[in-house]
């Protein structure tokens, strides 16, 4: 019984990090209709910047603040300098549909090589802001630690902040309107292009937090966030790609499910488990768990 | 049709002559070009024609490579049968994956194939019969005795690779100009309109992914032959990225363009090594410069010539006789 509870808790902590990545993907998908595969790269660049600050100042939270700022800047930059140009140029012909996705792929490669050229390929680690020793329960200790509590708390704060922005501010209304019906939003006086850039920068900031948190009890390398991207994508698909709430629920479910596999079956099956979940969701409920009404045909 | 066959035979004959005139390194690179040609054809078929994106055709190549290696090592069959099994394995795998991800419209195929490419090492390590990290040997054997002592191993690879590439391109070009190619183009253009014309669009999309996977698998077996090995490292994310780049550079919907794309992909490492030597600090540069060149080329071409350099040229020519 105790093992079940500790698996649940660890799963919650893992899943909450996936939630940030999947939220970042959903934010961009809603506004731009692109799954931003460069999100892993953006988060990685922000995390490297956060790592520099955190290791120089020896304050994790300062690093996190810088990672958020860097993520927001990079996100806005990607939309402003690449996506806008792209949508202006690639408007017709056989490549028009696929150009944005391919461009995000190119950006992922570009950021990865820039990071590799700057910081090298060695594994870096960020000193965790809290103890990674598990709590002691009765005679033994469980793997759930102070750090996990902090991760869950940080993610909750970020999620509440994002929810507040979207539900309670004019900016949030503009973001939702221009994602839902860009032309009507434009008629209502919203600068949709600028709003979209803001959306990208929120997604970038959220991704930066995800990168910092996942690195705080792991290592950082130019490839270390690829798996986070994949699990974030799977979580977003579980949630139906459209719904922010769905993506968070999907991420928690995925995180808990994968931790159960990790604890009860073995490390090696974690990826295959996640991949099977993706295939199953696509086969059974391609619109995700949050879908209402009739499912999309074909 | 007869003209097409004649052209392909002529190209084959020219390749044989060229193969005799150049040194070993170029012959080896020639085999690589042939391999990339097949792999890029799989992207052109999938992305350029049916309008779907796969970010994991490198992983599909791995499936083909493993299929061929398992066949050859365990059953001791002739080489041609191993290559055939590469196509069969990869198509079957592609059909299964496509039935889930290519059926639904949206970014699902891109994401699923990306996941596959990222997780390939984990999957290969999971199943003992795939040989884990070191992978499996894949040895097509020495060239036949009757070609003489002068005939090197690399030239044998070159011959096999070119022969396979020519056949594969011939068949692909026929598929693309057949009913299927036209239907795929129709779906890419407007899937709703295509459905109104009686096209079963999700079925056709799964079919496109299946055929594309088969081609990729064949390319994967050829790659395995040139490095005598099937290991997850050779088929990583970088390979999948390179394939997309090569296809976009050469014009995503142009089959003849794949040869140009393949040439660029083979020579990027060489250019990058030359650049790295000039710039110093070889270690970091050698690791990341090829990736940098590939991604910069990809971004530039997708922004400025998304439909390939050919299209811009055509536009330019059409502009002149303006009314």
mmCIF file of N, CA and C in Angstrom, chain A residues 13-31 34-37 39-40 43 155 158-159 162 166 199-200 202-211 213-214 225-255 258 278 289-290, chain B residues 107:
data_model
loop_
_atom_site.group_PDB
_atom_site.id
_atom_site.type_symbol
_atom_site.label_atom_id
_atom_site.label_comp_id
_atom_site.label_asym_id
_atom_site.label_seq_id
_atom_site.Cartn_x
_atom_site.Cartn_y
_atom_site.Cartn_z
ATOM 1 N N UNK A 13 4.549 14.386 -9.187
ATOM 2 C CA UNK A 13 5.651 15.322 -9.402
ATOM 3 C C UNK A 13 6.168 15.246 -10.846
ATOM 4 N N UNK A 14 6.336 14.005 -11.356
ATOM 5 C CA UNK A 14 6.776 13.849 -12.752
ATOM 6 C C UNK A 14 5.746 14.432 -13.700
ATOM 7 N N UNK A 15 4.488 14.070 -13.441
ATOM 8 C CA UNK A 15 3.414 14.507 -14.318
ATOM 9 C C UNK A 15 3.265 16.012 -14.341
ATOM 10 N N UNK A 16 3.554 16.671 -13.200
ATOM 11 C CA UNK A 16 3.371 18.118 -13.186
ATOM 12 C C UNK A 16 4.409 18.794 -14.102
ATOM 13 N N UNK A 17 5.595 18.183 -14.213
ATOM 14 C CA UNK A 17 6.572 18.759 -15.154
ATOM 15 C C UNK A 17 6.107 18.527 -16.598
ATOM 16 N N UNK A 18 5.603 17.305 -16.879
ATOM 17 C CA UNK A 18 5.048 17.060 -18.217
ATOM 18 C C UNK A 18 3.949 18.079 -18.515
ATOM 19 N N UNK A 19 3.175 18.425 -17.467
ATOM 20 C CA UNK A 19 2.038 19.327 -17.658
ATOM 21 C C UNK A 19 2.506 20.662 -18.226
ATOM 22 N N UNK A 20 3.660 21.148 -17.720
ATOM 23 C CA UNK A 20 4.160 22.429 -18.233
ATOM 24 C C UNK A 20 4.509 22.319 -19.715
ATOM 25 N N UNK A 21 5.233 21.246 -20.071
ATOM 26 C CA UNK A 21 5.614 21.092 -21.473
ATOM 27 C C UNK A 21 4.383 20.948 -22.351
ATOM 28 N N UNK A 22 3.427 20.149 -21.889
ATOM 29 C CA UNK A 22 2.270 19.906 -22.744
ATOM 30 C C UNK A 22 1.411 21.172 -22.835
ATOM 31 N N UNK A 23 1.379 21.946 -21.746
ATOM 32 C CA UNK A 23 0.654 23.223 -21.795
ATOM 33 C C UNK A 23 1.303 24.161 -22.821
ATOM 34 N N UNK A 24 2.639 24.188 -22.827
ATOM 35 C CA UNK A 24 3.343 25.050 -23.783
ATOM 36 C C UNK A 24 2.990 24.646 -25.216
ATOM 37 N N UNK A 25 2.952 23.327 -25.477
ATOM 38 C CA UNK A 25 2.617 22.861 -26.829
ATOM 39 C C UNK A 25 1.190 23.246 -27.198
ATOM 40 N N UNK A 26 0.274 23.074 -26.234
ATOM 41 C CA UNK A 26 -1.131 23.366 -26.513
ATOM 42 C C UNK A 26 -1.333 24.859 -26.770
ATOM 43 N N UNK A 27 -0.667 25.703 -25.976
ATOM 44 C CA UNK A 27 -0.796 27.150 -26.168
ATOM 45 C C UNK A 27 -0.450 27.545 -27.594
ATOM 46 N N UNK A 28 0.673 27.011 -28.088
ATOM 47 C CA UNK A 28 1.090 27.365 -29.445
ATOM 48 C C UNK A 28 0.168 26.732 -30.477
ATOM 49 N N UNK A 29 -0.245 25.486 -30.228
ATOM 50 C CA UNK A 29 -1.124 24.818 -31.188
ATOM 51 C C UNK A 29 -2.435 25.583 -31.353
ATOM 52 N N UNK A 30 -3.007 26.045 -30.241
ATOM 53 C CA UNK A 30 -4.272 26.763 -30.314
ATOM 54 C C UNK A 30 -4.161 28.043 -31.123
ATOM 55 N N UNK A 31 -3.057 28.761 -30.942
ATOM 56 C CA UNK A 31 -2.991 30.058 -31.602
ATOM 57 C C UNK A 31 -2.438 29.956 -33.013
ATOM 58 N N UNK A 34 0.267 24.953 -35.090
ATOM 59 C CA UNK A 34 1.534 24.270 -35.328
ATOM 60 C C UNK A 34 1.889 23.573 -34.022
ATOM 61 N N UNK A 35 2.284 22.297 -34.120
ATOM 62 C CA UNK A 35 2.877 21.686 -32.933
ATOM 63 C C UNK A 35 4.331 22.119 -32.925
ATOM 64 N N UNK A 36 4.683 22.885 -31.910
ATOM 65 C CA UNK A 36 5.998 23.516 -31.929
ATOM 66 C C UNK A 36 7.062 22.557 -31.413
ATOM 67 N N UNK A 37 7.643 21.785 -32.347
ATOM 68 C CA UNK A 37 8.662 20.843 -31.915
ATOM 69 C C UNK A 37 9.931 21.554 -31.458
ATOM 70 N N UNK A 39 9.917 23.590 -29.240
ATOM 71 C CA UNK A 39 9.733 23.876 -27.816
ATOM 72 C C UNK A 39 10.819 23.227 -26.968
ATOM 73 N N UNK A 40 11.237 22.012 -27.359
ATOM 74 C CA UNK A 40 12.316 21.353 -26.614
ATOM 75 C C UNK A 40 13.585 22.194 -26.695
ATOM 76 N N UNK A 43 13.153 25.456 -24.628
ATOM 77 C CA UNK A 43 13.265 25.159 -23.199
ATOM 78 C C UNK A 43 14.721 24.863 -22.842
ATOM 79 N N UNK A 155 4.901 24.242 -10.014
ATOM 80 C CA UNK A 155 4.031 24.010 -11.165
ATOM 81 C C UNK A 155 2.628 24.532 -10.881
ATOM 82 N N UNK A 158 2.578 28.250 -11.311
ATOM 83 C CA UNK A 158 2.629 28.624 -12.731
ATOM 84 C C UNK A 158 1.271 28.384 -13.394
ATOM 85 N N UNK A 159 0.688 27.214 -13.102
ATOM 86 C CA UNK A 159 -0.597 26.891 -13.731
ATOM 87 C C UNK A 159 -1.674 27.886 -13.298
ATOM 88 N N UNK A 162 -1.108 31.108 -15.170
ATOM 89 C CA UNK A 162 -1.551 31.030 -16.567
ATOM 90 C C UNK A 162 -3.081 31.045 -16.638
ATOM 91 N N UNK A 166 -5.458 33.812 -18.478
ATOM 92 C CA UNK A 166 -6.402 33.466 -19.537
ATOM 93 C C UNK A 166 -7.849 33.762 -19.168
ATOM 94 N N UNK A 199 1.364 34.995 -26.925
ATOM 95 C CA UNK A 199 1.055 33.600 -26.622
ATOM 96 C C UNK A 199 2.296 32.723 -26.718
ATOM 97 N N UNK A 200 3.076 32.931 -27.772
ATOM 98 C CA UNK A 200 4.316 32.161 -27.932
ATOM 99 C C UNK A 200 5.260 32.431 -26.766
ATOM 100 N N UNK A 202 4.460 33.331 -23.673
ATOM 101 C CA UNK A 202 3.977 32.644 -22.467
ATOM 102 C C UNK A 202 4.362 31.159 -22.542
ATOM 103 N N UNK A 203 4.133 30.566 -23.729
ATOM 104 C CA UNK A 203 4.485 29.155 -23.899
ATOM 105 C C UNK A 203 5.982 28.945 -23.662
ATOM 106 N N UNK A 204 6.797 29.880 -24.196
ATOM 107 C CA UNK A 204 8.242 29.757 -24.016
ATOM 108 C C UNK A 204 8.631 29.828 -22.556
ATOM 109 N N UNK A 205 8.000 30.746 -21.808
ATOM 110 C CA UNK A 205 8.313 30.890 -20.390
ATOM 111 C C UNK A 205 7.948 29.618 -19.628
ATOM 112 N N UNK A 206 6.753 29.084 -19.925
ATOM 113 C CA UNK A 206 6.311 27.855 -19.263
ATOM 114 C C UNK A 206 7.282 26.709 -19.569
ATOM 115 N N UNK A 207 7.714 26.645 -20.847
ATOM 116 C CA UNK A 207 8.674 25.614 -21.230
ATOM 117 C C UNK A 207 9.993 25.773 -20.488
ATOM 118 N N UNK A 208 10.409 27.027 -20.273
ATOM 119 C CA UNK A 208 11.651 27.271 -19.530
ATOM 120 C C UNK A 208 11.566 26.730 -18.115
ATOM 121 N N UNK A 209 10.417 26.939 -17.468
ATOM 122 C CA UNK A 209 10.239 26.395 -16.112
ATOM 123 C C UNK A 209 10.332 24.871 -16.152
ATOM 124 N N UNK A 210 9.664 24.263 -17.153
ATOM 125 C CA UNK A 210 9.703 22.804 -17.270
ATOM 126 C C UNK A 210 11.147 22.319 -17.379
ATOM 127 N N UNK A 211 11.940 23.003 -18.217
ATOM 128 C CA UNK A 211 13.333 22.601 -18.387
ATOM 129 C C UNK A 211 14.118 22.695 -17.093
ATOM 130 N N UNK A 213 12.981 22.659 -13.988
ATOM 131 C CA UNK A 213 12.525 21.702 -12.970
ATOM 132 C C UNK A 213 12.992 20.289 -13.296
ATOM 133 N N UNK A 214 12.909 19.925 -14.575
ATOM 134 C CA UNK A 214 13.285 18.558 -14.927
ATOM 135 C C UNK A 214 14.793 18.388 -14.737
ATOM 136 N N UNK A 225 16.298 17.185 -23.177
ATOM 137 C CA UNK A 225 14.880 17.548 -23.084
ATOM 138 C C UNK A 225 14.021 16.915 -24.183
ATOM 139 N N UNK A 226 14.641 16.105 -25.059
ATOM 140 C CA UNK A 226 13.876 15.481 -26.144
ATOM 141 C C UNK A 226 12.744 14.621 -25.603
ATOM 142 N N UNK A 227 13.086 13.844 -24.562
ATOM 143 C CA UNK A 227 12.089 12.938 -24.012
ATOM 144 C C UNK A 227 10.944 13.720 -23.373
ATOM 145 N N UNK A 228 11.292 14.854 -22.741
ATOM 146 C CA UNK A 228 10.262 15.707 -22.144
ATOM 147 C C UNK A 228 9.306 16.204 -23.229
ATOM 148 N N UNK A 229 9.878 16.571 -24.385
ATOM 149 C CA UNK A 229 9.037 17.020 -25.504
ATOM 150 C C UNK A 229 8.075 15.921 -25.920
ATOM 151 N N UNK A 230 8.611 14.705 -26.048
ATOM 152 C CA UNK A 230 7.778 13.587 -26.499
ATOM 153 C C UNK A 230 6.664 13.313 -25.495
ATOM 154 N N UNK A 231 7.016 13.279 -24.195
ATOM 155 C CA UNK A 231 5.979 13.012 -23.199
ATOM 156 C C UNK A 231 4.997 14.185 -23.125
ATOM 157 N N UNK A 232 5.492 15.400 -23.303
ATOM 158 C CA UNK A 232 4.592 16.550 -23.336
ATOM 159 C C UNK A 232 3.614 16.432 -24.493
ATOM 160 N N UNK A 233 4.129 15.977 -25.647
ATOM 161 C CA UNK A 233 3.250 15.815 -26.811
ATOM 162 C C UNK A 233 2.201 14.745 -26.541
ATOM 163 N N UNK A 234 2.642 13.612 -25.967
ATOM 164 C CA UNK A 234 1.690 12.535 -25.676
ATOM 165 C C UNK A 234 0.608 13.047 -24.729
ATOM 166 N N UNK A 235 1.034 13.809 -23.700
ATOM 167 C CA UNK A 235 0.062 14.344 -22.750
ATOM 168 C C UNK A 235 -0.912 15.280 -23.455
ATOM 169 N N UNK A 236 -0.377 16.105 -24.365
ATOM 170 C CA UNK A 236 -1.253 17.030 -25.085
ATOM 171 C C UNK A 236 -2.246 16.265 -25.945
ATOM 172 N N UNK A 237 -1.813 15.165 -26.556
ATOM 173 C CA UNK A 237 -2.723 14.362 -27.377
ATOM 174 C C UNK A 237 -3.798 13.726 -26.506
ATOM 175 N N UNK A 238 -3.404 13.252 -25.318
ATOM 176 C CA UNK A 238 -4.406 12.690 -24.405
ATOM 177 C C UNK A 238 -5.475 13.749 -24.114
ATOM 178 N N UNK A 239 -5.019 14.991 -23.933
ATOM 179 C CA UNK A 239 -5.957 16.065 -23.631
ATOM 180 C C UNK A 239 -6.666 16.609 -24.857
ATOM 181 N N UNK A 240 -6.301 16.134 -26.044
ATOM 182 C CA UNK A 240 -6.995 16.552 -27.244
ATOM 183 C C UNK A 240 -6.372 17.730 -27.956
ATOM 184 N N UNK A 241 -5.178 18.156 -27.584
ATOM 185 C CA UNK A 241 -4.402 19.216 -28.230
ATOM 186 C C UNK A 241 -5.018 20.603 -28.117
ATOM 187 N N UNK A 242 -6.346 20.660 -27.886
ATOM 188 C CA UNK A 242 -7.017 21.953 -27.891
ATOM 189 C C UNK A 242 -7.150 22.526 -26.486
ATOM 190 N N UNK A 243 -7.329 21.612 -25.530
ATOM 191 C CA UNK A 243 -7.757 22.051 -24.208
ATOM 192 C C UNK A 243 -6.577 22.167 -23.250
ATOM 193 N N UNK A 244 -6.464 23.321 -22.590
ATOM 194 C CA UNK A 244 -5.377 23.503 -21.642
ATOM 195 C C UNK A 244 -5.588 22.646 -20.409
ATOM 196 N N UNK A 245 -6.844 22.601 -19.940
ATOM 197 C CA UNK A 245 -7.146 21.751 -18.785
ATOM 198 C C UNK A 245 -6.866 20.294 -19.136
ATOM 199 N N UNK A 246 -7.303 19.913 -20.346
ATOM 200 C CA UNK A 246 -7.082 18.543 -20.791
ATOM 201 C C UNK A 246 -5.610 18.183 -20.819
ATOM 202 N N UNK A 247 -4.779 19.132 -21.264
ATOM 203 C CA UNK A 247 -3.359 18.815 -21.367
ATOM 204 C C UNK A 247 -2.759 18.593 -19.986
ATOM 205 N N UNK A 248 -3.218 19.367 -18.996
ATOM 206 C CA UNK A 248 -2.690 19.188 -17.643
ATOM 207 C C UNK A 248 -3.150 17.853 -17.065
ATOM 208 N N UNK A 249 -4.439 17.544 -17.256
ATOM 209 C CA UNK A 249 -4.939 16.250 -16.768
ATOM 210 C C UNK A 249 -4.202 15.107 -17.465
ATOM 211 N N UNK A 250 -4.069 15.231 -18.792
ATOM 212 C CA UNK A 250 -3.360 14.205 -19.550
ATOM 213 C C UNK A 250 -1.952 13.995 -19.018
ATOM 214 N N UNK A 251 -1.269 15.113 -18.695
ATOM 215 C CA UNK A 251 0.105 15.017 -18.216
ATOM 216 C C UNK A 251 0.166 14.311 -16.865
ATOM 217 N N UNK A 252 -0.784 14.636 -15.972
ATOM 218 C CA UNK A 252 -0.771 13.994 -14.651
ATOM 219 C C UNK A 252 -1.047 12.495 -14.788
ATOM 220 N N UNK A 253 -2.032 12.169 -15.643
ATOM 221 C CA UNK A 253 -2.341 10.752 -15.858
ATOM 222 C C UNK A 253 -1.118 10.030 -16.415
ATOM 223 N N UNK A 254 -0.491 10.660 -17.420
ATOM 224 C CA UNK A 254 0.671 10.035 -18.042
ATOM 225 C C UNK A 254 1.808 9.888 -17.033
ATOM 226 N N UNK A 255 2.049 10.962 -16.251
ATOM 227 C CA UNK A 255 3.143 10.912 -15.279
ATOM 228 C C UNK A 255 2.924 9.815 -14.256
ATOM 229 N N UNK A 258 3.265 6.318 -15.999
ATOM 230 C CA UNK A 258 4.639 5.943 -16.307
ATOM 231 C C UNK A 258 5.422 5.639 -15.032
ATOM 232 N N UNK A 278 0.174 6.601 -26.419
ATOM 233 C CA UNK A 278 -0.086 7.484 -27.568
ATOM 234 C C UNK A 278 -0.869 6.764 -28.649
ATOM 235 N N UNK A 289 -9.363 13.115 -24.265
ATOM 236 C CA UNK A 289 -10.362 12.834 -23.234
ATOM 237 C C UNK A 289 -11.332 13.978 -23.024
ATOM 238 N N UNK A 290 -10.973 15.181 -23.479
ATOM 239 C CA UNK A 290 -11.831 16.322 -23.210
ATOM 240 C C UNK A 290 -12.830 16.578 -24.333
ATOM 241 N N UNK B 107 -1.590 16.966 -36.559
ATOM 242 C CA UNK B 107 -0.139 16.831 -36.460
ATOM 243 C C UNK B 107 0.269 15.504 -35.831
#
